[in-house]
Amino acid sequence: IFVKSRPEYMEMEECIKTYGRASNSKINYDKSMAFPLHGGKMEGYFGTRLRSYIQQKMKWFDYSSPEYIKYLGYPIFVTTQQRDCFVTDLIAKISAQVEAFKIRKISLYGRANVANTIILSKLWHVLRLTPIPKATINKLNSIIYQYIVDGKGLQIKKDVYYLPKEQGGLGLLHVGVQQQTLQMRYITALLYHDQFKTIPQYLYQLMSHTLQMET
């Protein structure tokens, strides 16, 4: 729900109360979160008034918050510290998965298949929208690589592992390449959502400019 003033927020509360009386349900404000779209701290008289009122009801998130928040599985962060917190959790999650599968005695090809279908699959939903630093991509690829070789000291270049099987590789998915592929598919779907109709020209130019500036 989007609100931009205290009266709008209070009107929203009344709607929720009416719905609650009709449906015998109740909003859990302890699990609810409010945050400004610009990530700032809501300065000025009206902004401060709205923020103060909301903070009496539910949690508040902005650039001063120490950690990131999640919405529909996607992280929301506005500072480097919040992003690094998300990145740390992401690496820890993948590392834990790798440790769980290390005890299984499976072949080199089997490990590559496990990495692609089970371990790395936990990244794809998030990486469709969330950019992560190159250092994080390298770290994740390194974790998977160490899982594949399992300390065997194989004298094979890393790049070979990402080649298709018919070219002598393992068909291992590269985190950075996969992220670019997923985001390109997502962007393409936004720009051309059906065969005959495209988005308005001004929006297309805005998105193109943003992509050029941010990537």
PDB file of C-alpha atoms in Angstrom:
ATOM      1  CA  ILE A   1       0.000   0.000   0.000  1.00  0.00           C
ATOM      2  CA  PHE A   2       1.402   3.403  -0.967  1.00  0.00           C
ATOM      3  CA  VAL A   3       0.741   6.395   1.296  1.00  0.00           C
ATOM      4  CA  LYS A   4       2.249   9.875   1.151  1.00  0.00           C
ATOM      5  CA  SER A   5       0.753  11.635   4.170  1.00  0.00           C
ATOM      6  CA  ARG A   6      -0.501  10.953   7.682  1.00  0.00           C
ATOM      7  CA  PRO A   7      -4.200  11.425   6.692  1.00  0.00           C
ATOM      8  CA  GLU A   8      -3.748   8.829   3.915  1.00  0.00           C
ATOM      9  CA  TYR A   9      -2.172   6.418   6.389  1.00  0.00           C
ATOM     10  CA  MET A  10      -5.041   6.923   8.855  1.00  0.00           C
ATOM     11  CA  GLU A  11      -7.550   6.346   6.048  1.00  0.00           C
ATOM     12  CA  MET A  12      -5.732   3.109   5.221  1.00  0.00           C
ATOM     13  CA  GLU A  13      -6.009   2.060   8.880  1.00  0.00           C
ATOM     14  CA  GLU A  14      -9.767   2.602   8.820  1.00  0.00           C
ATOM     15  CA  CYS A  15     -10.090   0.466   5.686  1.00  0.00           C
ATOM     16  CA  ILE A  16      -8.089  -2.296   7.370  1.00  0.00           C
ATOM     17  CA  LYS A  17     -10.257  -2.080  10.519  1.00  0.00           C
ATOM     18  CA  THR A  18     -13.430  -2.309   8.428  1.00  0.00           C
ATOM     19  CA  TYR A  19     -12.063  -5.340   6.586  1.00  0.00           C
ATOM     20  CA  GLY A  20     -11.053  -6.889   9.915  1.00  0.00           C
ATOM     21  CA  ARG A  21     -14.539  -6.516  11.374  1.00  0.00           C
ATOM     22  CA  ALA A  22     -16.101  -8.027   8.250  1.00  0.00           C
ATOM     23  CA  SER A  23     -13.680 -10.946   7.914  1.00  0.00           C
ATOM     24  CA  ASN A  24     -12.835 -11.543  11.588  1.00  0.00           C
ATOM     25  CA  SER A  25      -9.134 -11.174  10.771  1.00  0.00           C
ATOM     26  CA  LYS A  26      -6.431  -8.882  12.047  1.00  0.00           C
ATOM     27  CA  ILE A  27      -3.266  -7.329  10.629  1.00  0.00           C
ATOM     28  CA  ASN A  28      -0.092  -8.385  12.425  1.00  0.00           C
ATOM     29  CA  TYR A  29       1.719  -5.057  12.649  1.00  0.00           C
ATOM     30  CA  ASP A  30       4.700  -6.738  14.345  1.00  0.00           C
ATOM     31  CA  LYS A  31       5.391  -8.446  11.016  1.00  0.00           C
ATOM     32  CA  SER A  32       4.659  -5.361   8.918  1.00  0.00           C
ATOM     33  CA  MET A  33       7.263  -2.975   7.536  1.00  0.00           C
ATOM     34  CA  ALA A  34       7.103   0.558   6.165  1.00  0.00           C
ATOM     35  CA  PHE A  35       9.835   2.213   4.122  1.00  0.00           C
ATOM     36  CA  PRO A  36      10.206   5.273   1.870  1.00  0.00           C
ATOM     37  CA  LEU A  37      10.777   4.440  -1.791  1.00  0.00           C
ATOM     38  CA  HIS A  38      13.742   6.828  -1.958  1.00  0.00           C
ATOM     39  CA  GLY A  39      15.370   5.110   1.027  1.00  0.00           C
ATOM     40  CA  GLY A  40      15.839   8.371   2.906  1.00  0.00           C
ATOM     41  CA  LYS A  41      14.681   9.341   6.356  1.00  0.00           C
ATOM     42  CA  MET A  42      11.532  11.347   5.544  1.00  0.00           C
ATOM     43  CA  GLU A  43      12.752  14.843   6.347  1.00  0.00           C
ATOM     44  CA  GLY A  44      10.578  17.929   6.770  1.00  0.00           C
ATOM     45  CA  TYR A  45       7.532  18.528   8.922  1.00  0.00           C
ATOM     46  CA  PHE A  46       5.069  16.275   7.093  1.00  0.00           C
ATOM     47  CA  GLY A  47       7.594  13.526   6.430  1.00  0.00           C
ATOM     48  CA  THR A  48       8.763  13.437  10.053  1.00  0.00           C
ATOM     49  CA  ARG A  49       5.159  13.482  11.258  1.00  0.00           C
ATOM     50  CA  LEU A  50       4.226  10.549   9.036  1.00  0.00           C
ATOM     51  CA  ARG A  51       7.298   8.546  10.000  1.00  0.00           C
ATOM     52  CA  SER A  52       6.771   9.125  13.727  1.00  0.00           C
ATOM     53  CA  TYR A  53       3.159   8.022  13.492  1.00  0.00           C
ATOM     54  CA  ILE A  54       3.981   4.877  11.502  1.00  0.00           C
ATOM     55  CA  GLN A  55       6.793   3.902  13.882  1.00  0.00           C
ATOM     56  CA  GLN A  56       4.239   3.674  16.676  1.00  0.00           C
ATOM     57  CA  LYS A  57       2.421   1.013  14.664  1.00  0.00           C
ATOM     58  CA  MET A  58       4.994  -1.065  12.807  1.00  0.00           C
ATOM     59  CA  LYS A  59       8.662  -1.466  11.913  1.00  0.00           C
ATOM     60  CA  TRP A  60      10.434   1.197   9.845  1.00  0.00           C
ATOM     61  CA  PHE A  61      13.213   0.750   7.288  1.00  0.00           C
ATOM     62  CA  ASP A  62      15.480   3.370   5.699  1.00  0.00           C
ATOM     63  CA  TYR A  63      19.158   4.031   4.996  1.00  0.00           C
ATOM     64  CA  SER A  64      19.965   4.114   8.736  1.00  0.00           C
ATOM     65  CA  SER A  65      18.761   0.527   9.272  1.00  0.00           C
ATOM     66  CA  PRO A  66      21.644  -1.916   9.866  1.00  0.00           C
ATOM     67  CA  GLU A  67      20.213  -4.778   7.778  1.00  0.00           C
ATOM     68  CA  TYR A  68      18.285  -5.304   4.558  1.00  0.00           C
ATOM     69  CA  ILE A  69      14.658  -6.389   4.285  1.00  0.00           C
ATOM     70  CA  LYS A  70      12.963  -8.890   1.978  1.00  0.00           C
ATOM     71  CA  TYR A  71       9.889  -8.526  -0.177  1.00  0.00           C
ATOM     72  CA  LEU A  72       8.585 -11.514  -2.169  1.00  0.00           C
ATOM     73  CA  GLY A  73      11.976 -13.143  -1.715  1.00  0.00           C
ATOM     74  CA  TYR A  74      13.906 -10.155  -3.074  1.00  0.00           C
ATOM     75  CA  PRO A  75      16.236  -8.115  -0.849  1.00  0.00           C
ATOM     76  CA  ILE A  76      15.686  -4.378  -0.493  1.00  0.00           C
ATOM     77  CA  PHE A  77      18.735  -2.335   0.457  1.00  0.00           C
ATOM     78  CA  VAL A  78      19.798   1.274  -0.025  1.00  0.00           C
ATOM     79  CA  THR A  79      23.277   1.339   1.525  1.00  0.00           C
ATOM     80  CA  THR A  80      26.489  -0.593   1.009  1.00  0.00           C
ATOM     81  CA  GLN A  81      26.272  -1.914   4.564  1.00  0.00           C
ATOM     82  CA  GLN A  82      22.796  -3.345   3.958  1.00  0.00           C
ATOM     83  CA  ARG A  83      23.927  -4.846   0.655  1.00  0.00           C
ATOM     84  CA  ASP A  84      26.979  -6.421   2.305  1.00  0.00           C
ATOM     85  CA  CYS A  85      24.712  -7.909   4.956  1.00  0.00           C
ATOM     86  CA  PHE A  86      22.619  -9.508   2.209  1.00  0.00           C
ATOM     87  CA  VAL A  87      25.732 -10.727   0.382  1.00  0.00           C
ATOM     88  CA  THR A  88      27.094 -12.308   3.579  1.00  0.00           C
ATOM     89  CA  ASP A  89      23.810 -14.179   4.123  1.00  0.00           C
ATOM     90  CA  LEU A  90      23.789 -15.306   0.490  1.00  0.00           C
ATOM     91  CA  ILE A  91      27.328 -16.700   0.643  1.00  0.00           C
ATOM     92  CA  ALA A  92      26.590 -18.413   3.966  1.00  0.00           C
ATOM     93  CA  LYS A  93      23.497 -20.073   2.504  1.00  0.00           C
ATOM     94  CA  ILE A  94      25.371 -21.437  -0.518  1.00  0.00           C
ATOM     95  CA  SER A  95      28.321 -22.542   1.653  1.00  0.00           C
ATOM     96  CA  ALA A  96      25.964 -24.463   3.951  1.00  0.00           C
ATOM     97  CA  GLN A  97      24.412 -26.214   0.954  1.00  0.00           C
ATOM     98  CA  VAL A  98      27.849 -27.172  -0.344  1.00  0.00           C
ATOM     99  CA  GLU A  99      28.884 -28.598   3.035  1.00  0.00           C
ATOM    100  CA  ALA A 100      25.705 -30.664   3.159  1.00  0.00           C
ATOM    101  CA  PHE A 101      26.440 -32.247  -0.236  1.00  0.00           C
ATOM    102  CA  LYS A 102      30.165 -32.739   0.279  1.00  0.00           C
ATOM    103  CA  ILE A 103      29.625 -35.907   2.290  1.00  0.00           C
ATOM    104  CA  ARG A 104      27.959 -37.611  -0.674  1.00  0.00           C
ATOM    105  CA  LYS A 105      30.317 -39.672  -2.801  1.00  0.00           C
ATOM    106  CA  ILE A 106      29.359 -38.762  -6.341  1.00  0.00           C
ATOM    107  CA  SER A 107      31.267 -38.285  -9.572  1.00  0.00           C
ATOM    108  CA  LEU A 108      32.644 -35.065 -11.032  1.00  0.00           C
ATOM    109  CA  TYR A 109      29.730 -34.833 -13.449  1.00  0.00           C
ATOM    110  CA  GLY A 110      27.332 -35.658 -10.639  1.00  0.00           C
ATOM    111  CA  ARG A 111      28.653 -32.787  -8.532  1.00  0.00           C
ATOM    112  CA  ALA A 112      28.293 -30.378 -11.444  1.00  0.00           C
ATOM    113  CA  ASN A 113      24.714 -31.517 -11.883  1.00  0.00           C
ATOM    114  CA  VAL A 114      23.992 -31.081  -8.147  1.00  0.00           C
ATOM    115  CA  ALA A 115      25.536 -27.596  -8.250  1.00  0.00           C
ATOM    116  CA  ASN A 116      23.408 -26.557 -11.238  1.00  0.00           C
ATOM    117  CA  THR A 117      20.074 -28.051 -10.214  1.00  0.00           C
ATOM    118  CA  ILE A 118      20.063 -27.805  -6.410  1.00  0.00           C
ATOM    119  CA  ILE A 119      22.729 -25.539  -4.921  1.00  0.00           C
ATOM    120  CA  LEU A 120      22.826 -22.683  -7.435  1.00  0.00           C
ATOM    121  CA  SER A 121      19.093 -22.821  -8.125  1.00  0.00           C
ATOM    122  CA  LYS A 122      18.613 -20.944  -4.840  1.00  0.00           C
ATOM    123  CA  LEU A 123      20.276 -17.916  -6.443  1.00  0.00           C
ATOM    124  CA  TRP A 124      18.313 -17.559  -9.653  1.00  0.00           C
ATOM    125  CA  HIS A 125      15.128 -16.029  -8.199  1.00  0.00           C
ATOM    126  CA  VAL A 126      17.089 -13.320  -6.383  1.00  0.00           C
ATOM    127  CA  LEU A 127      19.548 -12.607  -9.195  1.00  0.00           C
ATOM    128  CA  ARG A 128      16.781 -11.847 -11.683  1.00  0.00           C
ATOM    129  CA  LEU A 129      16.445  -8.409 -10.090  1.00  0.00           C
ATOM    130  CA  THR A 130      19.264  -7.989  -7.609  1.00  0.00           C
ATOM    131  CA  PRO A 131      22.715  -6.882  -8.792  1.00  0.00           C
ATOM    132  CA  ILE A 132      25.582  -8.202  -6.697  1.00  0.00           C
ATOM    133  CA  PRO A 133      29.248  -7.129  -6.705  1.00  0.00           C
ATOM    134  CA  LYS A 134      31.708  -8.859  -9.004  1.00  0.00           C
ATOM    135  CA  ALA A 135      33.718  -9.931  -5.937  1.00  0.00           C
ATOM    136  CA  THR A 136      30.635 -11.793  -4.662  1.00  0.00           C
ATOM    137  CA  ILE A 137      30.142 -13.510  -8.011  1.00  0.00           C
ATOM    138  CA  ASN A 138      33.789 -14.612  -7.945  1.00  0.00           C
ATOM    139  CA  LYS A 139      33.375 -15.861  -4.372  1.00  0.00           C
ATOM    140  CA  LEU A 140      30.296 -17.909  -5.231  1.00  0.00           C
ATOM    141  CA  ASN A 141      31.972 -19.380  -8.304  1.00  0.00           C
ATOM    142  CA  SER A 142      35.010 -20.248  -6.176  1.00  0.00           C
ATOM    143  CA  ILE A 143      32.851 -22.031  -3.569  1.00  0.00           C
ATOM    144  CA  ILE A 144      31.223 -24.131  -6.277  1.00  0.00           C
ATOM    145  CA  TYR A 145      34.565 -24.809  -7.962  1.00  0.00           C
ATOM    146  CA  GLN A 146      36.074 -26.054  -4.696  1.00  0.00           C
ATOM    147  CA  TYR A 147      33.067 -28.313  -4.234  1.00  0.00           C
ATOM    148  CA  ILE A 148      33.494 -29.754  -7.721  1.00  0.00           C
ATOM    149  CA  VAL A 149      37.229 -30.524  -7.454  1.00  0.00           C
ATOM    150  CA  ASP A 150      36.933 -31.570  -3.787  1.00  0.00           C
ATOM    151  CA  GLY A 151      40.638 -31.053  -3.093  1.00  0.00           C
ATOM    152  CA  LYS A 152      41.709 -33.444  -5.853  1.00  0.00           C
ATOM    153  CA  GLY A 153      44.145 -30.893  -7.314  1.00  0.00           C
ATOM    154  CA  LEU A 154      42.982 -31.463 -10.876  1.00  0.00           C
ATOM    155  CA  GLN A 155      45.159 -29.637 -13.394  1.00  0.00           C
ATOM    156  CA  ILE A 156      42.296 -28.262 -15.460  1.00  0.00           C
ATOM    157  CA  LYS A 157      41.604 -24.608 -16.182  1.00  0.00           C
ATOM    158  CA  LYS A 158      38.525 -23.262 -14.454  1.00  0.00           C
ATOM    159  CA  ASP A 159      37.038 -22.047 -17.728  1.00  0.00           C
ATOM    160  CA  VAL A 160      36.854 -25.631 -18.966  1.00  0.00           C
ATOM    161  CA  TYR A 161      34.355 -26.532 -16.255  1.00  0.00           C
ATOM    162  CA  TYR A 162      31.849 -24.069 -17.731  1.00  0.00           C
ATOM    163  CA  LEU A 163      32.047 -25.499 -21.254  1.00  0.00           C
ATOM    164  CA  PRO A 164      29.206 -27.746 -22.493  1.00  0.00           C
ATOM    165  CA  LYS A 165      29.776 -31.478 -22.056  1.00  0.00           C
ATOM    166  CA  GLU A 166      30.041 -31.981 -25.819  1.00  0.00           C
ATOM    167  CA  GLN A 167      33.032 -29.605 -25.761  1.00  0.00           C
ATOM    168  CA  GLY A 168      34.800 -31.466 -22.980  1.00  0.00           C
ATOM    169  CA  GLY A 169      33.438 -29.427 -20.063  1.00  0.00           C
ATOM    170  CA  LEU A 170      31.056 -30.149 -17.204  1.00  0.00           C
ATOM    171  CA  GLY A 171      28.309 -27.755 -18.254  1.00  0.00           C
ATOM    172  CA  LEU A 172      28.673 -25.928 -14.934  1.00  0.00           C
ATOM    173  CA  LEU A 173      26.682 -22.698 -14.721  1.00  0.00           C
ATOM    174  CA  HIS A 174      28.671 -19.500 -14.168  1.00  0.00           C
ATOM    175  CA  VAL A 175      26.915 -17.258 -11.636  1.00  0.00           C
ATOM    176  CA  GLY A 176      27.770 -14.002 -13.438  1.00  0.00           C
ATOM    177  CA  VAL A 177      26.739 -15.239 -16.890  1.00  0.00           C
ATOM    178  CA  GLN A 178      23.554 -16.766 -15.531  1.00  0.00           C
ATOM    179  CA  GLN A 179      22.617 -13.515 -13.797  1.00  0.00           C
ATOM    180  CA  GLN A 180      23.093 -11.537 -17.022  1.00  0.00           C
ATOM    181  CA  THR A 181      21.000 -14.092 -18.916  1.00  0.00           C
ATOM    182  CA  LEU A 182      18.152 -14.009 -16.390  1.00  0.00           C
ATOM    183  CA  GLN A 183      18.137 -10.216 -16.218  1.00  0.00           C
ATOM    184  CA  MET A 184      18.214  -9.916 -20.004  1.00  0.00           C
ATOM    185  CA  ARG A 185      15.168 -12.197 -20.265  1.00  0.00           C
ATOM    186  CA  TYR A 186      13.401 -10.139 -17.599  1.00  0.00           C
ATOM    187  CA  ILE A 187      14.254  -6.841 -19.294  1.00  0.00           C
ATOM    188  CA  THR A 188      13.184  -8.168 -22.685  1.00  0.00           C
ATOM    189  CA  ALA A 189       9.839  -9.233 -21.240  1.00  0.00           C
ATOM    190  CA  LEU A 190       9.369  -5.705 -19.866  1.00  0.00           C
ATOM    191  CA  LEU A 191      10.268  -3.996 -23.130  1.00  0.00           C
ATOM    192  CA  TYR A 192       8.283  -6.327 -25.383  1.00  0.00           C
ATOM    193  CA  HIS A 193       5.490  -7.878 -23.365  1.00  0.00           C
ATOM    194  CA  ASP A 194       3.676  -9.220 -26.417  1.00  0.00           C
ATOM    195  CA  GLN A 195       4.307  -9.702 -30.100  1.00  0.00           C
ATOM    196  CA  PHE A 196       2.477  -6.617 -31.361  1.00  0.00           C
ATOM    197  CA  LYS A 197       2.677  -4.019 -28.607  1.00  0.00           C
ATOM    198  CA  THR A 198       5.693  -2.345 -27.018  1.00  0.00           C
ATOM    199  CA  ILE A 199       5.863  -0.065 -24.014  1.00  0.00           C
ATOM    200  CA  PRO A 200       5.637   3.732 -24.576  1.00  0.00           C
ATOM    201  CA  GLN A 201       8.685   5.271 -26.240  1.00  0.00           C
ATOM    202  CA  TYR A 202       9.485   7.582 -23.313  1.00  0.00           C
ATOM    203  CA  LEU A 203       9.526   4.633 -20.903  1.00  0.00           C
ATOM    204  CA  TYR A 204      11.707   2.638 -23.278  1.00  0.00           C
ATOM    205  CA  GLN A 205      14.211   5.525 -23.426  1.00  0.00           C
ATOM    206  CA  LEU A 206      14.124   5.891 -19.633  1.00  0.00           C
ATOM    207  CA  MET A 207      14.826   2.193 -19.083  1.00  0.00           C
ATOM    208  CA  SER A 208      17.593   2.186 -21.708  1.00  0.00           C
ATOM    209  CA  HIS A 209      19.229   5.222 -20.099  1.00  0.00           C
ATOM    210  CA  THR A 210      19.023   3.603 -16.642  1.00  0.00           C
ATOM    211  CA  LEU A 211      20.580   0.370 -17.913  1.00  0.00           C
ATOM    212  CA  GLN A 212      23.428   2.270 -19.546  1.00  0.00           C
ATOM    213  CA  MET A 213      24.109   4.258 -16.393  1.00  0.00           C
ATOM    214  CA  GLU A 214      23.823   1.396 -13.927  1.00  0.00           C
ATOM    215  CA  THR A 215      25.577  -1.489 -15.691  1.00  0.00           C
TER     216      THR A 215
END
